[in-house]
Amino acid sequence: MKIPDKFLWHDFFKLFQKCDVGFYIDDIQPYDRAMASIRMRCYDIIEYFEKCGIRAELYKPFKNYKAVIFTKTRSDRAVETARKLHEKGVPVYYEAYCEYLEDESRKDDWERTNILKIVEQAQVVGTGSSQQAEAFSKYHPKVLMIPESVHDDFFRVEKKHEEKERVTLVYCGYSGKAKDTLCIREVLLKLQEKYHCRLLYICEKDPKLTDFEYDYLEYKQSEIPSQLLQGDIMIAPRPMEGIGQSAHSFTKVAYPLAVGLPAVANPVPSYVGTPVILCRNDEEWTEALTRLITNVEERRKVGKQGREYVKDNFSLQKIGEEYRKLIDDMTVGRKGC
């Protein structure tokens, strides 16, 4: 017998309860199968609100709310719902994302069009990176940058770096994006040959890469903190050309950093000024990875710096407080159902 999803089951029992905040998403999925951004920006924030005494739930159309948060939605139904709420005077906070927002060649795409329609109805627009905030500020007078949170589960485990003959380089993310590691194909092949490095891909399905040998582990949200501990160094290469590549949030590297893995990546703007080791070419990638592979003390030091940085800046409590303050500001004087 399949056990009902704990989050959705709990949300179902709020059906006849009064709630102050509704979270609107396009696709309701069980916690473990939901998109990472939905878990971090919706499900986890609902959990945090409840601990703070704020009554929150997934949006139900027959209820009245003090405020509604639209989380990365762009459907026609979302546009219509946002319009009706705006007409009723219900404050709307829209967490928006569009990596091609400023790409003139795609200005008429239906997704971009719908995103901007919801932006028009929002009292406040939020994004996960400063680059996206800058882009959306051209379309709305009040844009906030609220990062995605890292759940407390990631701080309950910690990587213990030890001397070992074979170091594991780990990639964690969607299988469709795993091909980004081909950006450093020659680097990985040389490191495998010289240091016998193991490559581990943690994805929702096998990425089926043929360029080098690797191991695959199926991503499981309930186990991902422990799964990441199987790696020694996180790699997050990304092709930097293209209008959308610089808009990504810190989330890609936040999970491995939280459990104490050092992370090496291309210079995505949201990584700049953090403990992530940034590399601009094959030579820098080779130098950074060689240093970490051959020096366990370096792995310990960089891993500890990353863990502390994420705990200080992206914990659920810290990010949850930003949401709580936002809701307080938006709902002064309003009555819920």
Short mmCIF file of C-alpha atoms in Angstrom, two decimals:
data_model
loop_
_atom_site.label_atom_id
_atom_site.label_comp_id
_atom_site.label_asym_id
_atom_site.label_seq_id
_atom_site.Cartn_x
_atom_site.Cartn_y
_atom_site.Cartn_z
CA MET A 1 0.00 0.00 0.00
CA LYS A 2 1.37 3.39 -0.99
CA ILE A 3 1.67 5.83 1.91
CA PRO A 4 -0.03 9.19 1.16
CA ASP A 5 2.32 12.14 0.83
CA LYS A 6 2.66 13.73 4.27
CA PHE A 7 2.64 17.31 3.00
CA LEU A 8 -0.40 16.92 0.71
CA TRP A 9 -2.27 14.89 3.31
CA HIS A 10 -1.70 17.63 5.89
CA ASP A 11 -2.78 20.28 3.38
CA PHE A 12 -5.99 18.35 2.64
CA PHE A 13 -7.04 18.62 6.27
CA LYS A 14 -6.92 22.40 6.00
CA LEU A 15 -9.83 22.26 3.57
CA PHE A 16 -12.32 23.67 6.06
CA GLN A 17 -9.89 25.71 8.14
CA LYS A 18 -9.36 29.44 7.97
CA CYS A 19 -6.07 30.36 6.33
CA ASP A 20 -4.36 33.71 5.82
CA VAL A 21 -2.04 32.91 2.91
CA GLY A 22 -2.64 30.79 -0.18
CA PHE A 23 0.20 29.51 -2.38
CA TYR A 24 -0.75 29.15 -6.03
CA ILE A 25 1.23 26.65 -8.13
CA ASP A 26 0.45 25.20 -11.53
CA ASP A 27 1.20 21.55 -10.80
CA ILE A 28 0.55 20.04 -7.38
CA GLN A 29 2.91 17.13 -6.78
CA PRO A 30 3.92 15.08 -3.72
CA TYR A 31 6.76 16.67 -1.77
CA ASP A 32 9.45 14.29 -3.03
CA ARG A 33 8.43 14.70 -6.68
CA ALA A 34 7.83 18.44 -6.77
CA MET A 35 10.26 20.72 -8.59
CA ALA A 36 13.08 21.88 -6.32
CA SER A 37 11.96 25.52 -6.57
CA ILE A 38 8.39 24.55 -5.56
CA ARG A 39 9.63 22.63 -2.55
CA MET A 40 11.87 25.46 -1.39
CA ARG A 41 9.64 28.43 -2.25
CA CYS A 42 6.25 26.93 -1.49
CA TYR A 43 6.10 23.70 0.53
CA ASP A 44 8.96 24.55 2.91
CA ILE A 45 7.74 28.12 3.42
CA ILE A 46 4.25 26.85 4.25
CA GLU A 47 5.89 24.62 6.86
CA TYR A 48 7.81 27.57 8.26
CA PHE A 49 4.71 29.79 8.34
CA GLU A 50 2.85 27.20 10.37
CA LYS A 51 5.64 27.14 12.95
CA CYS A 52 5.36 30.94 13.18
CA GLY A 53 1.60 30.82 13.66
CA ILE A 54 0.74 32.01 10.14
CA ARG A 55 -2.04 29.91 8.64
CA ALA A 56 -0.95 28.97 5.12
CA GLU A 57 -1.91 26.34 2.54
CA LEU A 58 -1.96 25.54 -1.15
CA TYR A 59 -4.41 27.92 -2.83
CA LYS A 60 -8.07 26.87 -2.82
CA PRO A 61 -10.30 28.96 -5.13
CA PHE A 62 -13.34 29.01 -2.84
CA LYS A 63 -11.45 30.65 0.04
CA ASN A 64 -10.63 34.26 0.83
CA TYR A 65 -7.04 35.06 1.78
CA LYS A 66 -5.19 38.03 3.15
CA ALA A 67 -2.58 37.45 0.41
CA VAL A 68 -1.79 34.94 -2.32
CA ILE A 69 1.70 33.91 -3.40
CA PHE A 70 2.08 32.74 -7.00
CA THR A 71 5.13 30.49 -7.21
CA LYS A 72 6.80 30.20 -10.64
CA THR A 73 3.46 29.84 -12.37
CA ARG A 74 2.66 30.94 -15.93
CA SER A 75 -0.50 29.10 -16.98
CA ASP A 76 -3.58 30.77 -18.48
CA ARG A 77 -5.52 29.79 -15.37
CA ALA A 78 -2.93 31.49 -13.17
CA VAL A 79 -3.23 34.68 -15.23
CA GLU A 80 -7.01 34.69 -14.80
CA THR A 81 -6.79 33.91 -11.06
CA ALA A 82 -4.27 36.73 -10.51
CA ARG A 83 -6.53 39.15 -12.40
CA LYS A 84 -9.58 38.25 -10.29
CA LEU A 85 -7.63 38.55 -7.04
CA HIS A 86 -6.26 41.92 -8.09
CA GLU A 87 -9.77 43.16 -8.90
CA LYS A 88 -10.94 42.03 -5.43
CA GLY A 89 -8.07 43.91 -3.82
CA VAL A 90 -6.25 40.78 -2.60
CA PRO A 91 -2.47 41.41 -2.49
CA VAL A 92 -0.59 39.17 -4.92
CA TYR A 93 3.09 38.30 -4.54
CA TYR A 94 4.50 36.76 -7.71
CA GLU A 95 7.70 34.73 -7.58
CA ALA A 96 8.69 35.07 -11.20
CA TYR A 97 11.34 33.48 -13.38
CA CYS A 98 12.00 33.87 -17.09
CA GLU A 99 15.54 33.33 -18.30
CA TYR A 100 14.75 34.88 -21.68
CA LEU A 101 12.78 37.88 -20.41
CA GLU A 102 15.01 40.34 -22.29
CA ASP A 103 15.47 38.22 -25.41
CA GLU A 104 13.76 40.24 -28.16
CA SER A 105 13.60 37.19 -30.43
CA ARG A 106 11.24 35.51 -27.94
CA LYS A 107 9.23 38.53 -26.80
CA ASP A 108 5.98 37.01 -28.10
CA ASP A 109 6.36 33.56 -26.52
CA TRP A 110 3.19 32.63 -24.62
CA GLU A 111 5.11 31.86 -21.41
CA ARG A 112 6.79 35.27 -21.37
CA THR A 113 3.48 36.94 -22.23
CA ASN A 114 1.67 35.19 -19.36
CA ILE A 115 4.48 35.91 -16.91
CA LEU A 116 4.24 39.62 -17.66
CA LYS A 117 0.45 39.51 -17.36
CA ILE A 118 0.78 38.14 -13.82
CA VAL A 119 3.47 40.72 -13.08
CA GLU A 120 0.92 43.43 -13.94
CA GLN A 121 -1.49 42.08 -11.30
CA ALA A 122 1.12 41.70 -8.56
CA GLN A 123 1.64 44.07 -5.66
CA VAL A 124 5.19 42.75 -5.31
CA VAL A 125 7.37 40.64 -7.64
CA GLY A 126 10.08 38.36 -6.27
CA THR A 127 13.03 36.60 -7.88
CA GLY A 128 15.81 34.27 -6.80
CA SER A 129 18.78 36.12 -8.28
CA SER A 130 19.90 39.72 -8.58
CA GLN A 131 20.07 39.34 -12.38
CA GLN A 132 16.41 38.33 -12.56
CA ALA A 133 15.50 41.13 -10.15
CA GLU A 134 17.20 43.66 -12.41
CA ALA A 135 15.37 42.27 -15.45
CA PHE A 136 11.92 42.31 -13.85
CA SER A 137 12.44 45.77 -12.36
CA LYS A 138 11.94 47.09 -15.89
CA TYR A 139 8.37 45.78 -15.75
CA HIS A 140 7.37 46.38 -12.12
CA PRO A 141 8.16 49.13 -9.58
CA LYS A 142 8.61 46.79 -6.60
CA VAL A 143 10.87 43.78 -7.13
CA LEU A 144 12.51 41.81 -4.31
CA MET A 145 15.30 39.26 -4.40
CA ILE A 146 14.54 36.46 -1.95
CA PRO A 147 16.86 33.43 -2.28
CA GLU A 148 15.66 29.86 -2.12
CA SER A 149 16.02 28.27 1.31
CA VAL A 150 17.90 25.14 2.35
CA HIS A 151 15.92 22.82 4.59
CA ASP A 152 17.20 21.96 8.06
CA ASP A 153 17.59 18.31 6.96
CA PHE A 154 20.80 19.25 5.12
CA PHE A 155 22.45 20.50 8.30
CA ARG A 156 21.75 17.28 10.20
CA VAL A 157 24.50 15.45 8.28
CA GLU A 158 28.05 16.51 7.49
CA LYS A 159 30.77 15.20 5.18
CA LYS A 160 33.80 13.81 6.99
CA HIS A 161 36.66 14.30 4.54
CA GLU A 162 39.32 11.61 4.83
CA GLU A 163 42.39 10.47 2.91
CA LYS A 164 41.33 8.09 0.15
CA GLU A 165 42.80 6.54 -2.97
CA ARG A 166 39.86 7.41 -5.21
CA VAL A 167 38.10 10.77 -4.87
CA THR A 168 34.51 11.14 -6.13
CA LEU A 169 33.42 14.14 -8.17
CA VAL A 170 29.65 14.49 -7.93
CA TYR A 171 27.13 16.23 -10.19
CA CYS A 172 23.64 16.71 -8.76
CA GLY A 173 20.75 18.02 -10.83
CA TYR A 174 18.26 17.23 -13.55
CA SER A 175 19.44 14.63 -16.06
CA GLY A 176 18.69 16.96 -18.96
CA LYS A 177 21.22 19.44 -17.57
CA ALA A 178 23.87 16.80 -16.90
CA LYS A 179 25.24 17.37 -20.40
CA ASP A 180 26.58 20.67 -19.05
CA THR A 181 29.46 18.63 -17.62
CA LEU A 182 30.64 18.12 -21.19
CA CYS A 183 31.87 21.73 -20.97
CA ILE A 184 34.83 20.31 -19.08
CA ARG A 185 34.98 16.95 -20.84
CA GLU A 186 38.73 17.04 -21.47
CA VAL A 187 39.41 18.07 -17.88
CA LEU A 188 37.38 15.18 -16.48
CA LEU A 189 39.00 12.65 -18.81
CA LYS A 190 42.49 13.76 -17.78
CA LEU A 191 41.63 13.66 -14.08
CA GLN A 192 40.14 10.20 -14.43
CA GLU A 193 43.29 8.99 -16.13
CA LYS A 194 45.75 10.66 -13.74
CA TYR A 195 43.95 10.31 -10.39
CA HIS A 196 41.40 7.56 -11.15
CA CYS A 197 38.62 9.90 -10.05
CA ARG A 198 35.13 8.50 -9.82
CA LEU A 199 32.30 10.49 -11.41
CA LEU A 200 28.90 10.23 -9.75
CA TYR A 201 25.70 11.65 -11.25
CA ILE A 202 22.74 12.09 -8.89
CA CYS A 203 19.73 12.72 -11.15
CA GLU A 204 16.08 11.74 -11.42
CA LYS A 205 17.11 9.33 -14.21
CA ASP A 206 20.30 8.13 -15.88
CA PRO A 207 21.66 10.98 -18.06
CA LYS A 208 23.10 8.37 -20.46
CA LEU A 209 26.37 10.14 -21.18
CA THR A 210 28.89 8.33 -23.37
CA ASP A 211 31.95 10.56 -23.10
CA PHE A 212 33.38 9.08 -19.89
CA GLU A 213 32.74 6.41 -17.29
CA TYR A 214 30.47 7.35 -14.41
CA ASP A 215 28.18 5.94 -11.74
CA TYR A 216 24.53 6.92 -11.48
CA LEU A 217 22.38 7.31 -8.37
CA GLU A 218 18.66 8.03 -8.58
CA TYR A 219 17.83 11.34 -6.88
CA LYS A 220 15.51 10.89 -3.90
CA GLN A 221 14.52 14.04 -2.06
CA SER A 222 14.08 12.29 1.27
CA GLU A 223 17.60 10.85 0.99
CA ILE A 224 19.50 13.56 -0.89
CA PRO A 225 21.50 14.90 2.09
CA SER A 226 22.92 11.40 2.65
CA GLN A 227 23.26 10.75 -1.07
CA LEU A 228 25.47 13.81 -1.45
CA LEU A 229 27.81 12.44 1.22
CA GLN A 230 28.87 9.78 -1.31
CA GLY A 231 30.74 12.54 -3.15
CA ASP A 232 33.89 14.41 -2.15
CA ILE A 233 33.75 17.42 -4.49
CA MET A 234 30.71 18.97 -6.19
CA ILE A 235 31.16 20.03 -9.83
CA ALA A 236 28.73 22.48 -11.40
CA PRO A 237 30.01 23.38 -14.87
CA ARG A 238 27.75 25.44 -17.08
CA PRO A 239 28.13 26.94 -20.57
CA MET A 240 28.10 30.69 -19.91
CA GLU A 241 27.05 31.84 -23.35
CA GLY A 242 23.36 32.54 -23.86
CA ILE A 243 21.00 35.04 -22.32
CA GLY A 244 19.67 32.76 -19.59
CA GLN A 245 22.82 31.24 -18.13
CA SER A 246 23.67 34.14 -15.84
CA ALA A 247 20.21 34.31 -14.24
CA HIS A 248 20.39 31.13 -12.19
CA SER A 249 20.05 31.17 -8.43
CA PHE A 250 22.49 29.85 -5.84
CA THR A 251 20.43 26.69 -5.31
CA LYS A 252 22.46 24.48 -7.66
CA VAL A 253 25.42 24.53 -5.30
CA ALA A 254 23.63 25.24 -2.01
CA TYR A 255 22.68 21.62 -1.24
CA PRO A 256 26.21 20.14 -1.55
CA LEU A 257 27.72 23.11 0.27
CA ALA A 258 25.24 22.62 3.12
CA VAL A 259 26.50 19.08 3.81
CA GLY A 260 30.13 20.17 3.63
CA LEU A 261 31.24 19.43 0.07
CA PRO A 262 33.52 21.94 -1.65
CA ALA A 263 31.95 23.15 -4.90
CA VAL A 264 33.65 24.11 -8.15
CA ALA A 265 31.68 25.91 -10.84
CA ASN A 266 31.68 28.35 -13.71
CA PRO A 267 31.29 32.03 -12.67
CA VAL A 268 27.50 32.27 -12.49
CA PRO A 269 26.84 35.74 -11.01
CA SER A 270 24.94 34.37 -8.00
CA TYR A 271 28.04 32.33 -7.05
CA VAL A 272 30.40 35.33 -7.03
CA GLY A 273 31.49 36.37 -3.54
CA THR A 274 30.68 32.95 -2.04
CA PRO A 275 32.93 30.02 -1.04
CA VAL A 276 32.28 28.37 -4.43
CA ILE A 277 35.55 28.00 -6.39
CA LEU A 278 34.95 29.70 -9.75
CA CYS A 279 36.69 28.60 -12.94
CA ARG A 280 36.60 30.34 -16.31
CA ASN A 281 38.49 27.86 -18.50
CA ASP A 282 39.90 24.33 -18.60
CA GLU A 283 43.19 25.42 -17.03
CA GLU A 284 41.42 26.88 -13.98
CA TRP A 285 39.17 23.84 -13.69
CA THR A 286 42.18 21.52 -13.81
CA GLU A 287 44.10 23.53 -11.23
CA ALA A 288 41.15 23.81 -8.80
CA LEU A 289 40.10 20.17 -9.00
CA THR A 290 43.68 18.90 -8.79
CA ARG A 291 44.24 20.94 -5.63
CA LEU A 292 41.12 19.51 -4.00
CA ILE A 293 41.70 15.95 -5.19
CA THR A 294 45.25 15.80 -3.86
CA ASN A 295 44.76 17.71 -0.61
CA VAL A 296 42.25 16.43 1.93
CA GLU A 297 42.90 19.41 4.21
CA GLU A 298 41.87 21.74 1.41
CA ARG A 299 38.65 19.79 0.96
CA ARG A 300 37.95 20.05 4.68
CA LYS A 301 38.65 23.78 4.79
CA VAL A 302 36.61 24.71 1.70
CA GLY A 303 33.81 22.33 2.69
CA LYS A 304 33.54 23.89 6.15
CA GLN A 305 33.50 27.42 4.70
CA GLY A 306 30.68 26.49 2.32
CA ARG A 307 28.59 24.80 5.00
CA GLU A 308 28.85 27.80 7.33
CA TYR A 309 28.06 30.21 4.50
CA VAL A 310 24.86 28.37 3.53
CA LYS A 311 23.78 28.02 7.16
CA ASP A 312 24.27 31.75 7.75
CA ASN A 313 22.59 32.95 4.56
CA PHE A 314 20.10 30.35 3.26
CA SER A 315 18.64 28.48 6.23
CA LEU A 316 14.88 27.99 6.26
CA GLN A 317 14.62 30.20 9.32
CA LYS A 318 16.49 33.10 7.69
CA ILE A 319 14.64 32.92 4.36
CA GLY A 320 11.34 32.13 6.07
CA GLU A 321 11.66 35.36 8.07
CA GLU A 322 11.97 37.32 4.83
CA TYR A 323 8.69 35.80 3.66
CA ARG A 324 7.04 36.48 7.00
CA LYS A 325 8.04 40.13 6.89
CA LEU A 326 6.82 40.37 3.30
CA ILE A 327 3.40 38.97 4.23
CA ASP A 328 3.17 41.28 7.25
CA ASP A 329 3.87 44.29 5.01
CA MET A 330 1.36 43.18 2.37
CA THR A 331 -1.50 42.27 4.70
CA VAL A 332 -1.62 45.10 7.24
CA GLY A 333 -5.27 45.63 8.05
CA ARG A 334 -6.62 42.81 5.87
CA LYS A 335 -8.89 40.05 7.16
CA GLY A 336 -8.64 36.42 6.05
CA CYS A 337 -11.47 33.93 5.67
#
